[in-house]
PDB file of C-alpha atoms in Angstrom:
ATOM      1  CA  GLU X 791       7.279 -13.163  -0.222  1.00 65.00           C
ATOM      2  CA  THR X 792       4.291 -12.175   1.905  1.00 67.00           C
ATOM      3  CA  GLY X 793       2.092 -15.237   1.461  1.00 88.00           C
ATOM      4  CA  VAL X 794      -0.670 -13.106  -0.072  1.00 95.00           C
ATOM      5  CA  THR X 795      -1.528 -14.276  -3.580  1.00 96.00           C
ATOM      6  CA  GLN X 796      -3.642 -12.531  -6.179  1.00 97.00           C
ATOM      7  CA  SER X 797      -5.094 -13.788  -9.425  1.00 97.00           C
ATOM      8  CA  PRO X 798      -4.991 -13.171 -12.254  1.00 97.00           C
ATOM      9  CA  THR X 799      -1.790 -11.130 -12.574  1.00 97.00           C
ATOM     10  CA  HIS X 800      -2.961  -9.316 -15.698  1.00 97.00           C
ATOM     11  CA  LEU X 801      -6.184  -9.043 -17.633  1.00 96.00           C
ATOM     12  CA  ILE X 802      -7.764  -6.956 -20.318  1.00 98.00           C
ATOM     13  CA  LYS X 803     -11.478  -6.155 -20.351  1.00 98.00           C
ATOM     14  CA  THR X 804     -13.771  -4.133 -22.541  1.00 98.00           C
ATOM     15  CA  ARG X 805     -15.638  -1.077 -21.279  1.00 98.00           C
ATOM     16  CA  GLY X 806     -19.016  -2.095 -19.826  1.00 98.00           C
ATOM     17  CA  GLN X 807     -17.921  -5.602 -18.870  1.00 98.00           C
ATOM     18  CA  GLN X 808     -17.644  -7.022 -15.368  1.00 98.00           C
ATOM     19  CA  VAL X 809     -14.497  -8.365 -13.695  1.00 98.00           C
ATOM     20  CA  THR X 810     -13.677 -10.442 -10.617  1.00 98.00           C
ATOM     21  CA  LEU X 811     -10.291 -10.302  -8.942  1.00 98.00           C
ATOM     22  CA  ARG X 812      -9.226 -12.797  -6.298  1.00 98.00           C
ATOM     23  CA  CYS X 813      -7.013 -12.708  -3.234  1.00 97.00           C
ATOM     24  CA  SER X 814      -5.822 -15.405  -0.845  1.00 96.00           C
ATOM     25  CA  SER X 815      -4.801 -13.937   2.479  1.00 92.00           C
ATOM     26  CA  GLN X 816      -1.800 -14.907   4.544  1.00 89.00           C
ATOM     27  CA  SER X 817      -2.386 -17.831   6.898  1.00 86.00           C
ATOM     28  CA  GLY X 818      -3.908 -16.663  10.182  1.00 84.00           C
ATOM     29  CA  HIS X 819      -5.061 -13.301   8.815  1.00 89.00           C
ATOM     30  CA  ASN X 820      -8.801 -12.566   9.043  1.00 90.00           C
ATOM     31  CA  THR X 821      -8.809  -9.127   7.409  1.00 92.00           C
ATOM     32  CA  VAL X 822      -8.450  -8.282   3.738  1.00 95.00           C
ATOM     33  CA  SER X 823      -8.258  -4.794   2.243  1.00 95.00           C
ATOM     34  CA  TRP X 824      -8.325  -3.790  -1.403  1.00 97.00           C
ATOM     35  CA  TYR X 825      -6.506  -0.843  -2.940  1.00 98.00           C
ATOM     36  CA  GLN X 826      -6.451   0.696  -6.395  1.00 98.00           C
ATOM     37  CA  GLN X 827      -3.261   2.247  -7.729  1.00 97.00           C
ATOM     38  CA  ALA X 828      -3.644   4.427 -10.770  1.00 95.00           C
ATOM     39  CA  LEU X 829      -0.596   5.547 -12.720  1.00 91.00           C
ATOM     40  CA  GLY X 830       1.495   8.096 -10.835  1.00 89.00           C
ATOM     41  CA  GLN X 831      -0.518   7.873  -7.631  1.00 93.00           C
ATOM     42  CA  GLY X 832      -0.275   6.039  -4.360  1.00 95.00           C
ATOM     43  CA  PRO X 833      -2.656   3.162  -3.653  1.00 96.00           C
ATOM     44  CA  GLN X 834      -6.193   4.300  -2.809  1.00 97.00           C
ATOM     45  CA  PHE X 835      -8.315   2.383  -0.293  1.00 96.00           C
ATOM     46  CA  ILE X 836     -11.385   0.681  -1.792  1.00 97.00           C
ATOM     47  CA  PHE X 837     -12.772  -1.351   1.113  1.00 96.00           C
ATOM     48  CA  GLN X 838     -11.911  -3.785   3.859  1.00 94.00           C
ATOM     49  CA  TYR X 839     -13.439  -7.107   4.884  1.00 94.00           C
ATOM     50  CA  TYR X 840     -13.193  -8.505   8.385  1.00 91.00           C
ATOM     51  CA  ARG X 841     -14.678 -11.888   9.211  1.00 88.00           C
ATOM     52  CA  GLU X 842     -16.790 -11.874   6.043  1.00 91.00           C
ATOM     53  CA  GLU X 843     -18.315  -8.419   6.656  1.00 92.00           C
ATOM     54  CA  GLU X 844     -17.438  -5.117   4.982  1.00 92.00           C
ATOM     55  CA  ASN X 845     -15.609  -3.163   7.663  1.00 88.00           C
ATOM     56  CA  GLY X 846     -14.994   0.166   5.927  1.00 91.00           C
ATOM     57  CA  ARG X 847     -15.173   1.697   2.481  1.00 94.00           C
ATOM     58  CA  GLY X 848     -13.310   4.379   0.594  1.00 94.00           C
ATOM     59  CA  ASN X 849     -14.615   6.818  -1.976  1.00 95.00           C
ATOM     60  CA  PHE X 850     -15.536   4.305  -4.669  1.00 97.00           C
ATOM     61  CA  PRO X 851     -18.939   3.849  -6.361  1.00 97.00           C
ATOM     62  CA  PRO X 852     -21.244   0.902  -5.582  1.00 97.00           C
ATOM     63  CA  ARG X 853     -20.230  -0.891  -8.770  1.00 98.00           C
ATOM     64  CA  PHE X 854     -17.111  -1.825  -6.783  1.00 98.00           C
ATOM     65  CA  SER X 855     -18.175  -4.657  -4.490  1.00 97.00           C
ATOM     66  CA  GLY X 856     -16.519  -7.456  -2.632  1.00 97.00           C
ATOM     67  CA  LEU X 857     -16.838 -10.687  -0.747  1.00 96.00           C
ATOM     68  CA  GLN X 858     -14.886 -12.480   1.900  1.00 96.00           C
ATOM     69  CA  PHE X 859     -15.180 -16.240   2.331  1.00 95.00           C
ATOM     70  CA  PRO X 860     -14.990 -18.399   5.485  1.00 93.00           C
ATOM     71  CA  ASN X 861     -11.324 -19.156   4.723  1.00 91.00           C
ATOM     72  CA  TYR X 862     -10.773 -15.347   4.638  1.00 92.00           C
ATOM     73  CA  SER X 863      -9.934 -15.243   0.943  1.00 95.00           C
ATOM     74  CA  SER X 864     -11.623 -12.392  -0.888  1.00 97.00           C
ATOM     75  CA  GLU X 865     -12.973 -11.206  -4.214  1.00 98.00           C
ATOM     76  CA  LEU X 866     -13.222  -7.741  -5.690  1.00 98.00           C
ATOM     77  CA  ASN X 867     -15.952  -7.312  -8.301  1.00 98.00           C
ATOM     78  CA  VAL X 868     -16.239  -4.338 -10.592  1.00 98.00           C
ATOM     79  CA  ASN X 869     -19.335  -3.924 -12.767  1.00 98.00           C
ATOM     80  CA  ALA X 870     -19.841  -1.714 -15.810  1.00 98.00           C
ATOM     81  CA  LEU X 871     -16.123  -1.182 -16.297  1.00 98.00           C
ATOM     82  CA  GLU X 872     -14.932   2.267 -17.301  1.00 98.00           C
ATOM     83  CA  LEU X 873     -11.651   3.262 -18.921  1.00 98.00           C
ATOM     84  CA  ASP X 874     -10.581   4.969 -15.665  1.00 97.00           C
ATOM     85  CA  ASP X 875     -10.794   1.628 -13.867  1.00 98.00           C
ATOM     86  CA  SER X 876      -7.535   0.688 -15.572  1.00 98.00           C
ATOM     87  CA  ALA X 877      -5.116   0.348 -12.673  1.00 98.00           C
ATOM     88  CA  LEU X 878      -3.157  -2.013 -10.460  1.00 98.00           C
ATOM     89  CA  TYR X 879      -5.381  -3.597  -7.815  1.00 98.00           C
ATOM     90  CA  LEU X 880      -3.648  -4.601  -4.613  1.00 98.00           C
ATOM     91  CA  CYS X 881      -4.897  -6.859  -1.886  1.00 97.00           C
ATOM     92  CA  ALA X 882      -3.535  -6.674   1.658  1.00 95.00           C
ATOM     93  CA  SER X 883      -4.125  -9.033   4.552  1.00 93.00           C
ATOM     94  CA  SER X 884      -3.804  -8.307   8.267  1.00 90.00           C
ATOM     95  CA  PRO X 885      -4.519 -10.054  11.529  1.00 85.00           C
ATOM     96  CA  GLY X 886      -7.034  -8.904  14.102  1.00 74.00           C
ATOM     97  CA  GLY X 887      -9.179  -6.478  12.135  1.00 66.00           C
ATOM     98  CA  GLY X 888      -6.211  -4.621  10.708  1.00 60.00           C
ATOM     99  CA  ARG X 889      -6.417  -1.880  13.295  1.00 64.00           C
ATOM    100  CA  GLY X 890      -3.959   0.291  15.162  1.00 60.00           C
ATOM    101  CA  GLY X 891      -0.315  -0.441  14.416  1.00 61.00           C
ATOM    102  CA  THR X 892      -1.051  -3.751  12.737  1.00 77.00           C
ATOM    103  CA  GLU X 893       1.109  -4.523   9.731  1.00 84.00           C
ATOM    104  CA  ALA X 894      -0.537  -5.148   6.364  1.00 90.00           C
ATOM    105  CA  PHE X 895       0.980  -7.640   3.938  1.00 93.00           C
ATOM    106  CA  PHE X 896       0.416  -7.073   0.247  1.00 96.00           C
ATOM    107  CA  GLY X 897       0.078  -9.290  -2.779  1.00 96.00           C
ATOM    108  CA  GLN X 898       1.759  -8.523  -6.100  1.00 96.00           C
ATOM    109  CA  GLY X 899      -1.395  -7.051  -7.546  1.00 97.00           C
ATOM    110  CA  THR X 900      -3.609  -7.549 -10.577  1.00 98.00           C
ATOM    111  CA  ARG X 901      -3.038  -5.233 -13.524  1.00 97.00           C
ATOM    112  CA  LEU X 902      -6.420  -4.449 -15.097  1.00 98.00           C
ATOM    113  CA  THR X 903      -6.600  -2.749 -18.465  1.00 98.00           C
ATOM    114  CA  VAL X 904      -9.975  -1.567 -19.743  1.00 98.00           C
ATOM    115  CA  VAL X 905     -10.185  -0.872 -23.464  1.00 98.00           C
TER     116      VAL X 905
ATOM    117  CA  ILE N 923      -8.859  10.507   4.209  1.00 65.00           C
ATOM    118  CA  LEU N 924      -5.454  11.446   5.613  1.00 77.00           C
ATOM    119  CA  ASN N 925      -3.356  13.649   3.349  1.00 86.00           C
ATOM    120  CA  VAL N 926       0.157  12.256   2.850  1.00 94.00           C
ATOM    121  CA  GLU N 927       2.843  13.877   0.723  1.00 96.00           C
ATOM    122  CA  GLN N 928       6.200  12.437  -0.208  1.00 97.00           C
ATOM    123  CA  SER N 929       9.185  14.285  -1.593  1.00 97.00           C
ATOM    124  CA  PRO N 930      11.035  14.161  -3.788  1.00 97.00           C
ATOM    125  CA  GLN N 931       9.011  12.175  -6.330  1.00 96.00           C
ATOM    126  CA  SER N 932      12.210  10.528  -7.565  1.00 97.00           C
ATOM    127  CA  LEU N 933      15.925  10.653  -6.956  1.00 97.00           C
ATOM    128  CA  HIS N 934      19.097   9.176  -8.375  1.00 97.00           C
ATOM    129  CA  VAL N 935      21.900   8.147  -6.042  1.00 97.00           C
ATOM    130  CA  GLN N 936      25.429   7.007  -6.764  1.00 97.00           C
ATOM    131  CA  GLU N 937      26.277   3.603  -5.323  1.00 98.00           C
ATOM    132  CA  GLY N 938      27.846   4.054  -1.909  1.00 97.00           C
ATOM    133  CA  ASP N 939      26.242   7.432  -1.253  1.00 97.00           C
ATOM    134  CA  SER N 940      23.666   7.980   1.466  1.00 97.00           C
ATOM    135  CA  THR N 941      20.310   9.593   0.898  1.00 97.00           C
ATOM    136  CA  ASN N 942      17.095  10.499   2.652  1.00 97.00           C
ATOM    137  CA  PHE N 943      13.587  11.557   1.723  1.00 97.00           C
ATOM    138  CA  THR N 944      10.486  12.819   3.410  1.00 98.00           C
ATOM    139  CA  CYS N 945       6.925  11.878   4.198  1.00 97.00           C
ATOM    140  CA  SER N 946       4.859  14.793   5.481  1.00 97.00           C
ATOM    141  CA  PHE N 947       1.342  14.969   6.874  1.00 94.00           C
ATOM    142  CA  PRO N 948      -0.743  17.856   8.227  1.00 86.00           C
ATOM    143  CA  SER N 949      -2.412  15.979  11.061  1.00 79.00           C
ATOM    144  CA  SER N 950      -1.190  13.620  13.769  1.00 79.00           C
ATOM    145  CA  ASN N 951      -4.623  11.997  13.970  1.00 84.00           C
ATOM    146  CA  PHE N 952      -3.522   8.475  13.043  1.00 87.00           C
ATOM    147  CA  TYR N 953      -2.547   5.268  14.780  1.00 88.00           C
ATOM    148  CA  ALA N 954       0.643   4.475  12.929  1.00 91.00           C
ATOM    149  CA  LEU N 955       2.914   5.482  10.070  1.00 94.00           C
ATOM    150  CA  HIS N 956       4.056   2.694   7.749  1.00 95.00           C
ATOM    151  CA  TRP N 957       6.982   2.611   5.331  1.00 97.00           C
ATOM    152  CA  TYR N 958       6.990   0.131   2.459  1.00 97.00           C
ATOM    153  CA  ARG N 959       9.611  -0.709  -0.149  1.00 97.00           C
ATOM    154  CA  TRP N 960       8.177  -1.684  -3.534  1.00 97.00           C
ATOM    155  CA  GLU N 961      10.382  -3.221  -6.177  1.00 96.00           C
ATOM    156  CA  THR N 962       9.131  -3.566  -9.723  1.00 90.00           C
ATOM    157  CA  ALA N 963       7.011  -6.706 -10.324  1.00 89.00           C
ATOM    158  CA  LYS N 964       7.006  -7.574  -6.632  1.00 94.00           C
ATOM    159  CA  SER N 965       4.631  -6.933  -3.743  1.00 95.00           C
ATOM    160  CA  PRO N 966       5.187  -3.956  -1.425  1.00 95.00           C
ATOM    161  CA  GLU N 967       7.434  -5.039   1.444  1.00 95.00           C
ATOM    162  CA  ALA N 968       6.801  -3.669   4.922  1.00 94.00           C
ATOM    163  CA  LEU N 969       9.836  -1.857   6.300  1.00 96.00           C
ATOM    164  CA  PHE N 970       8.678  -0.091   9.437  1.00 95.00           C
ATOM    165  CA  VAL N 971       5.597   0.612  11.533  1.00 93.00           C
ATOM    166  CA  MET N 972       6.012   3.680  13.717  1.00 93.00           C
ATOM    167  CA  THR N 973       3.538   4.905  16.299  1.00 90.00           C
ATOM    168  CA  LEU N 974       5.159   7.322  18.733  1.00 88.00           C
ATOM    169  CA  ASN N 975       6.615  10.786  18.320  1.00 89.00           C
ATOM    170  CA  GLY N 976      10.388  10.407  18.325  1.00 89.00           C
ATOM    171  CA  ASP N 977      10.284   6.781  17.153  1.00 92.00           C
ATOM    172  CA  GLU N 978      13.416   5.634  15.378  1.00 96.00           C
ATOM    173  CA  LYS N 979      13.572   2.303  13.570  1.00 96.00           C
ATOM    174  CA  LYS N 980      16.449   0.598  11.788  1.00 97.00           C
ATOM    175  CA  LYS N 981      16.712  -2.360   9.435  1.00 95.00           C
ATOM    176  CA  GLY N 982      20.203  -2.946   8.088  1.00 96.00           C
ATOM    177  CA  ARG N 983      21.269   0.188   6.211  1.00 97.00           C
ATOM    178  CA  ILE N 984      17.778   1.697   6.236  1.00 98.00           C
ATOM    179  CA  SER N 985      16.403   3.722   9.115  1.00 98.00           C
ATOM    180  CA  ALA N 986      13.432   5.988   9.746  1.00 98.00           C
ATOM    181  CA  THR N 987      12.373   8.648  12.203  1.00 97.00           C
ATOM    182  CA  LEU N 988       8.958  10.029  13.103  1.00 96.00           C
ATOM    183  CA  ASN N 989       8.084  13.539  14.265  1.00 95.00           C
ATOM    184  CA  THR N 990       4.330  13.783  14.792  1.00 93.00           C
ATOM    185  CA  LYS N 991       4.496  17.285  16.285  1.00 92.00           C
ATOM    186  CA  GLU N 992       5.977  18.805  13.143  1.00 93.00           C
ATOM    187  CA  GLY N 993       4.271  16.355  10.792  1.00 94.00           C
ATOM    188  CA  TYR N 994       7.023  14.443   9.050  1.00 96.00           C
ATOM    189  CA  SER N 995       8.940  11.180   8.834  1.00 97.00           C
ATOM    190  CA  TYR N 996      12.346  10.730   7.241  1.00 98.00           C
ATOM    191  CA  LEU N 997      13.658   7.549   5.691  1.00 98.00           C
ATOM    192  CA  TYR N 998      17.437   7.212   5.389  1.00 98.00           C
ATOM    193  CA  ILE N 999      19.472   4.848   3.248  1.00 98.00           C
ATOM    194  CA  LYS N1000      23.122   4.601   4.223  1.00 98.00           C
ATOM    195  CA  GLY N1001      25.673   3.493   1.624  1.00 97.00           C
ATOM    196  CA  SER N1002      23.131   2.920  -1.167  1.00 97.00           C
ATOM    197  CA  GLN N1003      23.388  -0.300  -3.144  1.00 97.00           C
ATOM    198  CA  PRO N1004      21.769  -1.202  -6.494  1.00 96.00           C
ATOM    199  CA  GLU N1005      19.328  -3.495  -4.646  1.00 95.00           C
ATOM    200  CA  ASP N1006      17.953  -0.428  -2.846  1.00 97.00           C
ATOM    201  CA  SER N1007      16.446   0.747  -6.139  1.00 97.00           C
ATOM    202  CA  ALA N1008      12.703   0.743  -5.512  1.00 97.00           C
ATOM    203  CA  THR N1009       9.734   2.960  -4.790  1.00 97.00           C
ATOM    204  CA  TYR N1010       9.381   3.784  -1.111  1.00 98.00           C
ATOM    205  CA  LEU N1011       5.817   4.352   0.054  1.00 98.00           C
ATOM    206  CA  CYS N1012       4.708   6.078   3.218  1.00 97.00           C
ATOM    207  CA  ALA N1013       1.208   5.442   4.589  1.00 95.00           C
ATOM    208  CA  LEU N1014      -0.800   6.556   7.595  1.00 94.00           C
ATOM    209  CA  ARG N1015      -3.152   4.132   9.292  1.00 90.00           C
ATOM    210  CA  ASP N1016      -6.329   5.458  10.844  1.00 85.00           C
ATOM    211  CA  ASP N1017      -8.940   3.130  12.287  1.00 78.00           C
ATOM    212  CA  TYR N1018      -8.830   0.536   9.533  1.00 81.00           C
ATOM    213  CA  LYS N1019      -7.294   1.832   6.326  1.00 89.00           C
ATOM    214  CA  LEU N1020      -3.940   2.992   5.000  1.00 93.00           C
ATOM    215  CA  SER N1021      -3.690   6.362   3.274  1.00 94.00           C
ATOM    216  CA  PHE N1022      -0.663   6.369   0.998  1.00 96.00           C
ATOM    217  CA  GLY N1023       1.580   9.013  -0.448  1.00 96.00           C
ATOM    218  CA  ALA N1024       2.556   8.760  -4.097  1.00 96.00           C
ATOM    219  CA  GLY N1025       5.989   7.395  -3.217  1.00 97.00           C
ATOM    220  CA  THR N1026       9.633   8.287  -3.761  1.00 98.00           C
ATOM    221  CA  THR N1027      11.344   6.280  -6.497  1.00 97.00           C
ATOM    222  CA  VAL N1028      15.015   5.699  -5.778  1.00 98.00           C
ATOM    223  CA  THR N1029      17.440   4.667  -8.516  1.00 98.00           C
ATOM    224  CA  VAL N1030      20.923   3.671  -7.417  1.00 97.00           C
ATOM    225  CA  ARG N1031      23.553   4.001 -10.148  1.00 95.00           C
ATOM    226  CA  ALA N1032      26.537   1.668 -10.055  1.00 90.00           C
TER     227      ALA N1032
END
């Protein structure tokens, strides 16, 4: 196992609601990235946090937001849920800003279903 | 966003046979190419990080090559075993993010 833990593993929400997903990074890693994997696609980059600051963002609307805490754990918040937000959400942690050839270690993901 | 394509989408292999599949990309403007193995209900497992044209990496029966000039990486599985059944993801890292292909799902039949 990678040492990256995500919670919850599954959840079901209703359209319009808000959700918070959580990620604990591997010990010693100061960078957390979030990815969304829709059915039949590869994971898509949402954003990255490095030392509690957003360090880069993919093509996702502002209702996707995040936080990183002093212990480098992270949250992904999604407001005004839409049916298309149903996906597997993956968290990855890396050392040193996650740049260059740095390896990223993934959690098992949170399966979100929006009904 | 870096465009990454993987082929085939899925393949079935007889136990003991060897196989290979491709990750292709139109641009060499990235820092590294990553291969991950992803078994059902588990987290993606890092296999290789490759940075230089001509890189070859090996881990047990699995190996990979990188050709940045022609825009492809191959992953090889020698003597496939049932435990090799998984989805294999290729990703390119630019400054801070990974851009993934859709994966190749390998099923090894006993």
